[in-house]
CSV table of C-alpha atoms in Angstrom, one decimal:
chain,number,residue,atom,x,y,z
A,30,GLY,CA,-31.7,-35.6,-26.4
A,31,LEU,CA,-32.4,-32.2,-28.3
A,32,ASN,CA,-28.5,-30.7,-29.2
A,33,VAL,CA,-28.5,-27.4,-31.7
A,34,GLU,CA,-25.3,-26.7,-32.9
A,35,LEU,CA,-24.4,-23.6,-34.8
A,36,LYS,CA,-22.4,-23.6,-38.2
A,37,ILE,CA,-19.8,-21.0,-38.3
A,38,ARG,CA,-17.6,-21.0,-41.3
A,39,ASN,CA,-16.3,-24.3,-41.2
A,40,LYS,CA,-16.5,-24.6,-36.9
A,41,GLN,CA,-19.4,-25.7,-35.1
A,42,LYS,CA,-20.3,-24.2,-31.8
A,43,LYS,CA,-23.2,-25.9,-29.4
A,44,LEU,CA,-25.2,-24.2,-28.5
A,45,VAL,CA,-27.8,-26.4,-26.5
A,46,GLU,CA,-26.6,-30.0,-25.6
A,47,ASN,CA,-29.1,-32.8,-25.0
A,48,VAL,CA,-32.0,-31.4,-23.7
A,49,SER,CA,-35.4,-33.7,-22.4
A,50,PHE,CA,-38.2,-32.5,-20.9
A,51,GLU,CA,-41.9,-33.1,-21.4
A,52,VAL,CA,-45.2,-31.3,-20.9
A,53,GLU,CA,-48.5,-32.9,-20.8
A,54,PRO,CA,-51.8,-31.4,-21.4
A,55,GLY,CA,-53.2,-29.2,-19.0
A,56,GLN,CA,-49.5,-29.1,-17.4
A,57,CYS,CA,-47.2,-25.7,-17.3
A,58,LEU,CA,-43.1,-26.2,-17.8
A,59,GLY,CA,-41.4,-23.4,-16.7
A,60,ILE,CA,-38.0,-23.0,-18.6
A,61,LEU,CA,-36.0,-21.0,-16.5
A,62,GLY,CA,-32.3,-19.3,-17.3
A,63,GLU,CA,-30.5,-16.7,-17.5
A,64,SER,CA,-30.2,-14.3,-20.8
A,65,GLY,CA,-27.9,-16.8,-23.2
A,66,SER,CA,-29.1,-19.8,-21.5
A,67,GLY,CA,-30.3,-21.8,-24.5
A,68,LYS,CA,-34.2,-21.4,-23.2
A,69,SER,CA,-35.3,-19.8,-26.2
A,70,MET,CA,-32.8,-21.6,-28.8
A,71,THR,CA,-34.5,-24.9,-27.1
A,72,VAL,CA,-38.1,-23.9,-28.2
A,73,LYS,CA,-37.0,-22.2,-31.6
A,74,ALA,CA,-35.2,-25.6,-32.8
A,75,ILE,CA,-38.4,-27.7,-31.7
A,76,LEU,CA,-41.0,-25.4,-33.6
A,77,GLY,CA,-38.9,-25.3,-36.7
A,78,LEU,CA,-38.2,-21.8,-36.6
A,79,LEU,CA,-34.3,-21.9,-36.9
A,80,ASP,CA,-32.4,-21.3,-40.2
A,81,ARG,CA,-29.9,-23.8,-42.3
A,82,GLN,CA,-27.0,-22.6,-40.0
A,83,PHE,CA,-28.3,-24.5,-37.5
A,84,ARG,CA,-28.1,-28.2,-37.2
A,85,ILE,CA,-30.6,-29.7,-35.3
A,86,GLU,CA,-30.5,-33.4,-33.7
A,87,GLY,CA,-32.6,-35.7,-31.2
A,88,GLN,CA,-36.5,-35.3,-31.3
A,89,ALA,CA,-39.4,-33.5,-30.1
A,90,TRP,CA,-42.6,-35.5,-30.4
A,91,PHE,CA,-46.0,-33.6,-30.4
A,92,GLU,CA,-49.2,-35.5,-31.1
A,93,GLY,CA,-47.2,-38.5,-32.6
A,94,LYS,CA,-44.9,-36.7,-34.7
A,95,ASP,CA,-41.3,-36.1,-34.5
A,96,LEU,CA,-41.2,-32.0,-35.2
A,97,CYS,CA,-37.3,-31.9,-35.7
A,98,ARG,CA,-38.1,-34.5,-39.1
A,99,ALA,CA,-41.1,-32.8,-40.3
A,100,GLY,CA,-41.2,-30.6,-43.2
A,101,ARG,CA,-41.8,-26.6,-43.4
A,102,ASP,CA,-45.1,-26.6,-44.5
A,103,GLU,CA,-46.1,-29.1,-42.2
A,104,LEU,CA,-44.6,-27.2,-39.1
A,105,ARG,CA,-46.1,-23.9,-40.6
A,106,ARG,CA,-49.6,-25.9,-40.2
A,107,LEU,CA,-49.0,-26.6,-36.8
A,108,ARG,CA,-48.2,-23.5,-36.1
A,109,GLY,CA,-51.0,-21.2,-37.0
A,110,ARG,CA,-54.7,-21.1,-37.8
A,111,GLU,CA,-57.4,-18.5,-38.2
A,112,ILE,CA,-58.3,-16.0,-35.4
A,113,SER,CA,-61.2,-13.8,-34.4
A,114,LEU,CA,-62.8,-11.2,-32.7
A,115,GLU,CA,-64.4,-12.6,-29.8
A,116,VAL,CA,-60.5,-13.6,-28.4
A,117,LEU,CA,-60.0,-10.0,-27.3
A,118,GLU,CA,-63.0,-9.9,-25.4
A,119,GLU,CA,-61.9,-13.5,-23.4
A,120,MET,CA,-58.6,-11.4,-22.8
A,121,ARG,CA,-60.5,-8.4,-20.6
A,122,ILE,CA,-59.4,-6.1,-23.6
A,123,HIS,CA,-62.7,-3.5,-23.4
A,124,ASN,CA,-64.0,-1.6,-26.7
A,125,PRO,CA,-62.1,-4.5,-28.9
A,126,GLU,CA,-63.6,-2.6,-32.1
A,127,GLU,CA,-61.8,0.4,-31.0
A,128,VAL,CA,-58.6,-0.9,-30.1
A,129,LEU,CA,-58.5,-2.9,-33.5
A,130,GLY,CA,-58.2,0.4,-35.2
A,131,GLN,CA,-55.2,1.6,-33.0
A,132,TYR,CA,-51.6,1.3,-33.6
A,133,PRO,CA,-49.7,-0.8,-31.6
A,134,HIS,CA,-47.8,2.4,-30.0
A,135,GLN,CA,-51.1,3.5,-29.0
A,136,LEU,CA,-51.8,0.6,-26.8
A,137,SER,CA,-49.9,-0.5,-23.0
A,138,GLY,CA,-47.7,-2.7,-23.2
A,139,GLY,CA,-49.7,-5.3,-20.9
A,140,MET,CA,-53.1,-4.8,-23.7
A,141,LEU,CA,-50.2,-5.9,-26.4
A,142,GLN,CA,-49.3,-8.7,-24.5
A,143,ARG,CA,-52.9,-9.4,-23.4
A,144,ILE,CA,-53.7,-9.2,-27.2
A,145,MET,CA,-50.6,-11.5,-27.9
A,146,ILE,CA,-52.0,-14.4,-25.4
A,147,GLY,CA,-55.4,-14.0,-26.9
A,148,LEU,CA,-54.4,-14.1,-30.9
A,149,ALA,CA,-52.6,-17.3,-29.5
A,150,LEU,CA,-55.7,-18.9,-27.9
A,151,ALA,CA,-57.8,-18.0,-31.0
A,152,MET,CA,-55.9,-21.0,-32.3
A,153,LYS,CA,-56.8,-23.4,-29.6
A,154,PRO,CA,-53.5,-24.9,-29.3
A,155,ALA,CA,-52.7,-28.6,-27.6
A,156,LEU,CA,-49.1,-26.7,-27.1
A,157,LEU,CA,-49.1,-23.1,-26.1
A,158,VAL,CA,-45.1,-21.3,-25.6
A,159,ALA,CA,-44.6,-18.2,-24.2
A,160,ASP,CA,-41.0,-16.9,-24.4
A,161,GLU,CA,-40.6,-14.5,-21.4
A,162,PRO,CA,-44.0,-13.1,-21.9
A,163,THR,CA,-43.6,-10.6,-18.9
A,164,THR,CA,-40.6,-9.1,-19.4
A,165,ALA,CA,-40.7,-5.1,-19.6
A,166,ILE,CA,-44.1,-4.4,-18.1
A,167,ASP,CA,-44.7,-3.1,-14.8
A,168,ALA,CA,-45.3,-5.3,-11.8
A,169,ILE,CA,-49.2,-5.1,-11.6
A,170,THR,CA,-49.4,-5.7,-15.7
A,171,GLN,CA,-47.1,-8.5,-15.1
A,172,ALA,CA,-49.6,-9.5,-12.2
A,173,GLU,CA,-52.7,-9.5,-14.5
A,174,ILE,CA,-50.4,-11.1,-17.2
A,175,LEU,CA,-49.6,-14.3,-15.1
A,176,LYS,CA,-53.6,-14.2,-13.7
A,177,GLU,CA,-54.4,-14.8,-17.5
A,178,PHE,CA,-52.3,-17.6,-17.7
A,179,GLN,CA,-53.3,-19.2,-14.4
A,180,ARG,CA,-57.2,-18.7,-15.9
A,181,ILE,CA,-55.7,-20.4,-19.4
A,182,LYS,CA,-54.1,-23.7,-17.4
A,183,GLU,CA,-57.4,-23.5,-15.4
A,184,GLU,CA,-60.0,-23.6,-18.2
A,185,SER,CA,-58.6,-25.4,-20.9
A,186,HIS,CA,-56.3,-28.6,-21.5
A,187,THR,CA,-54.0,-26.5,-23.4
A,188,ALA,CA,-50.3,-28.0,-22.3
A,189,MET,CA,-47.9,-24.9,-21.7
A,190,ILE,CA,-44.2,-24.1,-21.9
A,191,PHE,CA,-43.2,-20.5,-19.8
A,192,ILE,CA,-39.8,-19.2,-20.5
A,193,SER,CA,-38.4,-17.1,-18.5
A,194,HIS,CA,-35.2,-15.5,-16.7
A,195,ASP,CA,-38.0,-14.6,-13.8
A,196,LEU,CA,-37.9,-17.1,-11.2
A,197,GLY,CA,-40.5,-15.2,-9.6
A,198,ALA,CA,-43.3,-15.8,-12.4
A,199,VAL,CA,-42.5,-18.8,-13.5
A,200,SER,CA,-42.7,-19.8,-10.1
A,201,LYS,CA,-46.8,-18.8,-10.3
A,202,ILE,CA,-47.5,-20.5,-13.4
A,203,ALA,CA,-45.3,-23.4,-13.7
A,204,ASP,CA,-46.4,-27.1,-12.0
A,205,GLU,CA,-43.1,-27.9,-13.1
A,206,ILE,CA,-39.6,-26.1,-13.9
A,207,VAL,CA,-36.3,-26.8,-15.6
A,208,VAL,CA,-33.3,-25.1,-15.4
A,209,MET,CA,-31.3,-24.0,-18.2
A,210,ASN,CA,-27.2,-23.0,-18.2
A,211,GLY,CA,-24.6,-23.1,-20.5
A,212,GLY,CA,-27.0,-24.7,-23.2
A,213,LYS,CA,-27.4,-27.6,-21.1
A,214,LEU,CA,-31.0,-28.5,-18.6
A,215,VAL,CA,-28.7,-28.5,-15.0
A,216,GLU,CA,-31.6,-29.0,-12.8
A,217,GLN,CA,-35.4,-30.2,-12.7
């Protein structure tokens, strides 16, 4: 029953309306929709990444806690931990020490995506949220990234939310798909 409203001056605009879904450990939920459909806004609200201009109603239960009622410090602890170098090797990044010495603009889009996925996995999350992880990369790299997500799903017990506007990408990784349009969940 998640609702998100944006307060602008004395007006309120509903951005997400009565959205409900569930994702279990080891499962991938795909959230599909066009730009502006409310996909990212939904997850940002759940993770406490929206500022005071937004009013959030509803519940988001994670490991026995309602994230919508959690404080900023508690949410920050849930979102981050220390990272390690071994993750780059797990993500099939050759010469990780050399890669760490390079600037981001010196790396390919696919390598940057794999590094970001690796950093997220280093925290050994119970829930991994991937927001448009295959956007702005070529088809071959996109296929490699999707293979990595499939491997993560098979080898870990991590629950995943995979957000995209690309039905092809979502259908390759998701066990269940919800479709959003105009801030509402229109199909599941």
